[in-house]
Coordinates of N, CA and C in Angstrom, one line a residue:
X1 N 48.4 13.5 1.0 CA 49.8 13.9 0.6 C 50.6 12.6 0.2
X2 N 50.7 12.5 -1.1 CA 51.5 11.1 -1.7 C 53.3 11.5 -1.1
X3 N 54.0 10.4 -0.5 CA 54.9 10.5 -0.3 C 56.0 9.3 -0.7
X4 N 56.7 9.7 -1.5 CA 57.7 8.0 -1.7 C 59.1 8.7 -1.5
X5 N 59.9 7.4 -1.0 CA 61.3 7.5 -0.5 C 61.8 6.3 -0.9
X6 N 62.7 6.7 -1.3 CA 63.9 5.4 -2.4 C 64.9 5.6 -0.7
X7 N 65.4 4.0 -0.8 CA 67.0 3.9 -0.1 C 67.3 2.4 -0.4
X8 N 68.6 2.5 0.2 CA 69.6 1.5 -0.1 C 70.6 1.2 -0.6
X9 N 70.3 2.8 -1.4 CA 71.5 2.8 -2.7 C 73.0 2.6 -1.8
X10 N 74.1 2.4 -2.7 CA 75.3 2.9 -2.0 C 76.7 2.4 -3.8
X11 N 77.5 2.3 -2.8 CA 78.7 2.0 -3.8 C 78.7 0.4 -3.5
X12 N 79.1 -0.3 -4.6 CA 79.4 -1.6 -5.1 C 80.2 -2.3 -5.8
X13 N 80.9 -3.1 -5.6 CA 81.9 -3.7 -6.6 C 80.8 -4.6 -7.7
X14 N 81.5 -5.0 -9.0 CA 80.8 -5.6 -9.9 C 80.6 -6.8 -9.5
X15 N 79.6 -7.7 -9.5 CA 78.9 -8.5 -9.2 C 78.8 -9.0 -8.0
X16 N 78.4 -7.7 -7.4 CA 77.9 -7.5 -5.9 C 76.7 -7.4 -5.9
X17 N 75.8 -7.1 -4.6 CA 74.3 -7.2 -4.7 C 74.1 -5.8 -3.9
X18 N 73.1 -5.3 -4.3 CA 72.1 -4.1 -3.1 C 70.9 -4.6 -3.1
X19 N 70.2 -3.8 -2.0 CA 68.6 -4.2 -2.1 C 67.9 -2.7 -2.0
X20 N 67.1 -2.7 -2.9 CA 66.8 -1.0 -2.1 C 65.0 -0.8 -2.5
X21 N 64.9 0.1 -1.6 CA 63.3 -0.1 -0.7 C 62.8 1.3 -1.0
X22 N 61.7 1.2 -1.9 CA 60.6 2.3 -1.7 C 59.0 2.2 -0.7
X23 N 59.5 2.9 0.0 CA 58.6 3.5 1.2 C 57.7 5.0 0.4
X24 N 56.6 4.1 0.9 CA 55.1 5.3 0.5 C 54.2 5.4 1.3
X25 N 53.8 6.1 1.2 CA 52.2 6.7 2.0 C 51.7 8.0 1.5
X26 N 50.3 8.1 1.9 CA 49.6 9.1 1.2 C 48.6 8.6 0.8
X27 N 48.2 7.0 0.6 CA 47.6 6.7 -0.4 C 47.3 5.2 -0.2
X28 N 46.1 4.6 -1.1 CA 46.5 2.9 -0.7 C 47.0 2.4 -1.3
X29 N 48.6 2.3 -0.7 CA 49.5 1.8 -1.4 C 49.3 0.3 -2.2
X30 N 48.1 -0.7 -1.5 CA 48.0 -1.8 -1.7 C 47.4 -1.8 -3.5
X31 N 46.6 -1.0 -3.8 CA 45.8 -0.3 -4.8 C 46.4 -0.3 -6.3
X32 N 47.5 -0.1 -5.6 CA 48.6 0.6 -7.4 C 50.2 -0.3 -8.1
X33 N 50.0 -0.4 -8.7 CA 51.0 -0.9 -9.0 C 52.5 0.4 -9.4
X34 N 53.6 -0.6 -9.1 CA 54.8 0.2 -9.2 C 55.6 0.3 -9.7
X35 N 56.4 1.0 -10.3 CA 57.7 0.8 -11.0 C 59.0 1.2 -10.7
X36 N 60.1 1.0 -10.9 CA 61.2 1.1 -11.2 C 62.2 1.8 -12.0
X37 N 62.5 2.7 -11.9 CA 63.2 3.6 -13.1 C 64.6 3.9 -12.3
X38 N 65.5 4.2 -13.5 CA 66.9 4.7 -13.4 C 67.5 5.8 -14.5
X39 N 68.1 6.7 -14.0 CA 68.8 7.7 -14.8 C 70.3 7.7 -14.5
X40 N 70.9 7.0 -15.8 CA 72.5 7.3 -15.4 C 72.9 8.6 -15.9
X41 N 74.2 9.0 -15.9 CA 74.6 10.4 -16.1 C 75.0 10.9 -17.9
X42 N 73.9 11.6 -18.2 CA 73.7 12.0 -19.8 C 72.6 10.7 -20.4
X43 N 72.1 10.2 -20.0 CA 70.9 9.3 -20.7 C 69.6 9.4 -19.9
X44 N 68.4 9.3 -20.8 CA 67.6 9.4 -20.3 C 67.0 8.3 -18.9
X45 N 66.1 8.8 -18.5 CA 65.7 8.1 -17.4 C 64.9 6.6 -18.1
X46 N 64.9 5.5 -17.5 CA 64.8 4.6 -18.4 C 64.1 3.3 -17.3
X47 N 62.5 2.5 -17.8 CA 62.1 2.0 -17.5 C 63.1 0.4 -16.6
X48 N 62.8 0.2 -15.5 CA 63.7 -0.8 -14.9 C 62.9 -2.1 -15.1
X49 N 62.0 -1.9 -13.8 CA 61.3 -2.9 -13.6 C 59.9 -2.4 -12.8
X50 N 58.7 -3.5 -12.7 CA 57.1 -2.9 -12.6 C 56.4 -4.1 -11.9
X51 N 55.5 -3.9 -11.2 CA 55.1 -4.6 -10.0 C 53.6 -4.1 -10.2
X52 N 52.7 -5.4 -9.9 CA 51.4 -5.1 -9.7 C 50.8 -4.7 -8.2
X53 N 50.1 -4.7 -8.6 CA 49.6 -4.3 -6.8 C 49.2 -5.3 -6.3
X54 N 48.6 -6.6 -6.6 CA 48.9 -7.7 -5.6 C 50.4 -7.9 -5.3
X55 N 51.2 -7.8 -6.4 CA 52.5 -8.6 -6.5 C 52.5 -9.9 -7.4
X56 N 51.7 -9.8 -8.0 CA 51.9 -11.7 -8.7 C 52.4 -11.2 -10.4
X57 N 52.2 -9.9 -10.7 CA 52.7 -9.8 -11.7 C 54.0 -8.8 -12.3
X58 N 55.0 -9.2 -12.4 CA 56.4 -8.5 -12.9 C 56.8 -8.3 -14.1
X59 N 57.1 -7.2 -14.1 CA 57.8 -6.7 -15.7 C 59.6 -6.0 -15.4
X60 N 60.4 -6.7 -16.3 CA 61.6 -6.2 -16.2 C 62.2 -5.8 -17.6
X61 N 63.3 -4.5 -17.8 CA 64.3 -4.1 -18.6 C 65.0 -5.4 -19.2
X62 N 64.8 -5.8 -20.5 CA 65.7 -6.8 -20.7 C 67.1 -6.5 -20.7
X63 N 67.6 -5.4 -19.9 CA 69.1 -5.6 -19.4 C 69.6 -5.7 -18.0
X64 N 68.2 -5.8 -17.4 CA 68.4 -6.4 -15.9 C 68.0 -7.9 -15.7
X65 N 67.1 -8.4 -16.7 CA 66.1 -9.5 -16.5 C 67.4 -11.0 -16.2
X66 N 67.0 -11.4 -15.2 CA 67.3 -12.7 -14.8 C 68.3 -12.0 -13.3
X67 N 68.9 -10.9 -13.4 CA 69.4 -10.3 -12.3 C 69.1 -9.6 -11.1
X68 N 68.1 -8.7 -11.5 CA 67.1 -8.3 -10.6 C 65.8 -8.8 -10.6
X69 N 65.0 -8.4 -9.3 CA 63.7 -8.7 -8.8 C 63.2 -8.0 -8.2
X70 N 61.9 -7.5 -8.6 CA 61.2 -6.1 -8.1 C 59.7 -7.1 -6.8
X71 N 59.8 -6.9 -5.3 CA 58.6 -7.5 -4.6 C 58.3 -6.5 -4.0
X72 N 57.5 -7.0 -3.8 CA 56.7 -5.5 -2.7 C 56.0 -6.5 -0.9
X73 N 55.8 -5.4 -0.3 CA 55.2 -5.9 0.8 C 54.2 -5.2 1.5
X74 N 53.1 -5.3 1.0 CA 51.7 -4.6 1.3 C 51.4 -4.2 2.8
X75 N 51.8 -5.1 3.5 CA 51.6 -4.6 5.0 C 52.9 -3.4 5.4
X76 N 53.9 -3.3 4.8 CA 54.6 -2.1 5.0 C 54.8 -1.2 4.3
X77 N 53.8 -1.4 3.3 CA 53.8 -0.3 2.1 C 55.4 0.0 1.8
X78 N 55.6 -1.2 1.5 CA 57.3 -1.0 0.5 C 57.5 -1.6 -0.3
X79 N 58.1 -1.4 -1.2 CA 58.4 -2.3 -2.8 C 60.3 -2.2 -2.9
X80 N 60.6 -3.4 -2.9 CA 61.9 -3.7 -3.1 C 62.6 -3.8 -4.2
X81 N 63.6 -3.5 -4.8 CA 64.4 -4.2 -6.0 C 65.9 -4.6 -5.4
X82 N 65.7 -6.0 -5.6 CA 66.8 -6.4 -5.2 C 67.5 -6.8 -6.5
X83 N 68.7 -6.3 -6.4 CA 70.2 -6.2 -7.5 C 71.0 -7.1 -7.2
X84 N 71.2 -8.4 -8.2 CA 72.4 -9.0 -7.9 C 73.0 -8.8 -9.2
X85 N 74.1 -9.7 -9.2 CA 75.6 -9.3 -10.2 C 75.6 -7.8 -11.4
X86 N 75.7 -7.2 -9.8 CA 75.7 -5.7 -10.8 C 77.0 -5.1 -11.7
X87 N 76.6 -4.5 -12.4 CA 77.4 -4.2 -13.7 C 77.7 -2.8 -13.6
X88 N 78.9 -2.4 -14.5 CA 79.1 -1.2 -14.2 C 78.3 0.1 -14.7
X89 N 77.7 -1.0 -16.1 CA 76.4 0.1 -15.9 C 75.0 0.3 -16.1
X90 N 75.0 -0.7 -14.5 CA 73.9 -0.3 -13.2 C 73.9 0.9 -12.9
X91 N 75.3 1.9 -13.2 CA 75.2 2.4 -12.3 C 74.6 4.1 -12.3
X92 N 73.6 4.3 -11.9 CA 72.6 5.5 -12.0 C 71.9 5.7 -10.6
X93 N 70.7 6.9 -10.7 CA 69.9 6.8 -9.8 C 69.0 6.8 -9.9
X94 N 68.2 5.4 -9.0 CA 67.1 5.1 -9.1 C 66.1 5.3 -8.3
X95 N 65.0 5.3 -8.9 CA 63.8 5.9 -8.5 C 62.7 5.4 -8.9
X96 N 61.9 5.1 -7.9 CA 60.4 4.8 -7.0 C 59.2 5.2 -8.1
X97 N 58.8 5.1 -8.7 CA 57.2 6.0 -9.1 C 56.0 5.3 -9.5
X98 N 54.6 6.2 -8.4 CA 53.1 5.4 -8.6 C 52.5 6.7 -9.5
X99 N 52.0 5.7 -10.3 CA 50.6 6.8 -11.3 C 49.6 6.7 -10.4
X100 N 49.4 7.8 -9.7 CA 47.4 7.9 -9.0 C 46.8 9.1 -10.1
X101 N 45.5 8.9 -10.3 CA 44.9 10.2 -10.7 C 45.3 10.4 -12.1
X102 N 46.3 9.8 -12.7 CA 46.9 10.8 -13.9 C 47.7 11.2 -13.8
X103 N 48.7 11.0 -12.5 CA 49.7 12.1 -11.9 C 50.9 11.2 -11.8
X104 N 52.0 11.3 -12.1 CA 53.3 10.8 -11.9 C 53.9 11.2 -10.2
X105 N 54.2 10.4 -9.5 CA 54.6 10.5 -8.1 C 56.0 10.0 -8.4
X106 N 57.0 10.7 -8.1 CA 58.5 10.5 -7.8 C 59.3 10.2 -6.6
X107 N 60.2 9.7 -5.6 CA 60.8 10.0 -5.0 C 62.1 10.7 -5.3
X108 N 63.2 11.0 -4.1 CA 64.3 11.7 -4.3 C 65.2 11.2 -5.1
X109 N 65.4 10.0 -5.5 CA 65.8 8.8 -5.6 C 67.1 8.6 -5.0
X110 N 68.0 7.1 -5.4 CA 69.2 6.7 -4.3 C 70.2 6.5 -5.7
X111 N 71.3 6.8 -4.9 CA 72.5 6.9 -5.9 C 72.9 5.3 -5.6
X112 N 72.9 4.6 -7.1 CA 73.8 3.5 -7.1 C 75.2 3.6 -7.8
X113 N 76.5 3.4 -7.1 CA 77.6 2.9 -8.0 C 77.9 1.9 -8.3
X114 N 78.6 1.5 -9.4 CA 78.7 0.1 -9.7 C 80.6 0.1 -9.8
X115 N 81.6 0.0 -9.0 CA 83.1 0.3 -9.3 C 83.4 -0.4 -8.5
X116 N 84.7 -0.8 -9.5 CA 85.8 -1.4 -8.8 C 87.1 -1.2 -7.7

């Protein structure tokens, strides 16, 4: 039973930082690589950032790139994206997802705001 959980989200002033943490199990998490996605309100859900499953290889949104950082940590089966000088529109909810099988795995995801 694949399980992922987004947290960390919260409210933020503009170029403040969050860090927020997908937690998984079900599966070997060490195995898959991960990604990053966000849906702000009326736009599609939209590629963030992507992580290998060692971790030595990253992919980012070139509207995040040089501000955010997607790591992961194999012994806790978590993958982090840490957010600095966030913008106001950061601000969506983001969400966790592993391809196993063919199959898209989601979490609930975490509401970020980005306001002053």
């Amino acid at each position: 039973q694949v399980q992922i959980v987004e947290s960390g989200g919260g409210l933020v002033q503009p170029g403040g930082s969050l860090r927020l943490s997908c937690s998984a199990s079900g599966f070997t998490f060490s195995n898959y690589g991960i990604s990053w996605y966000r849906q702000a309100p009326g736009k599609e859900r939209e590629l963030v950032a992507q992580i290998s499953a060692s971790g030595q290889d990253t992919n980012y949104a070139d509207s995040v790139k040089g501000r955010f950082s997607i790591s992961r940590d194999n012994v806790k089966n978590t993958v982090y994206l840490q957010m600095n000088s966030l913008e106001l529109e950061d601000t969506a909810v983001y969400y966790c997802n592993v391809w196993r099988f063919g199959v898209p795995y989601w979490g609930q995801g975490t509401q970020v705001t980005v306001s002053s």
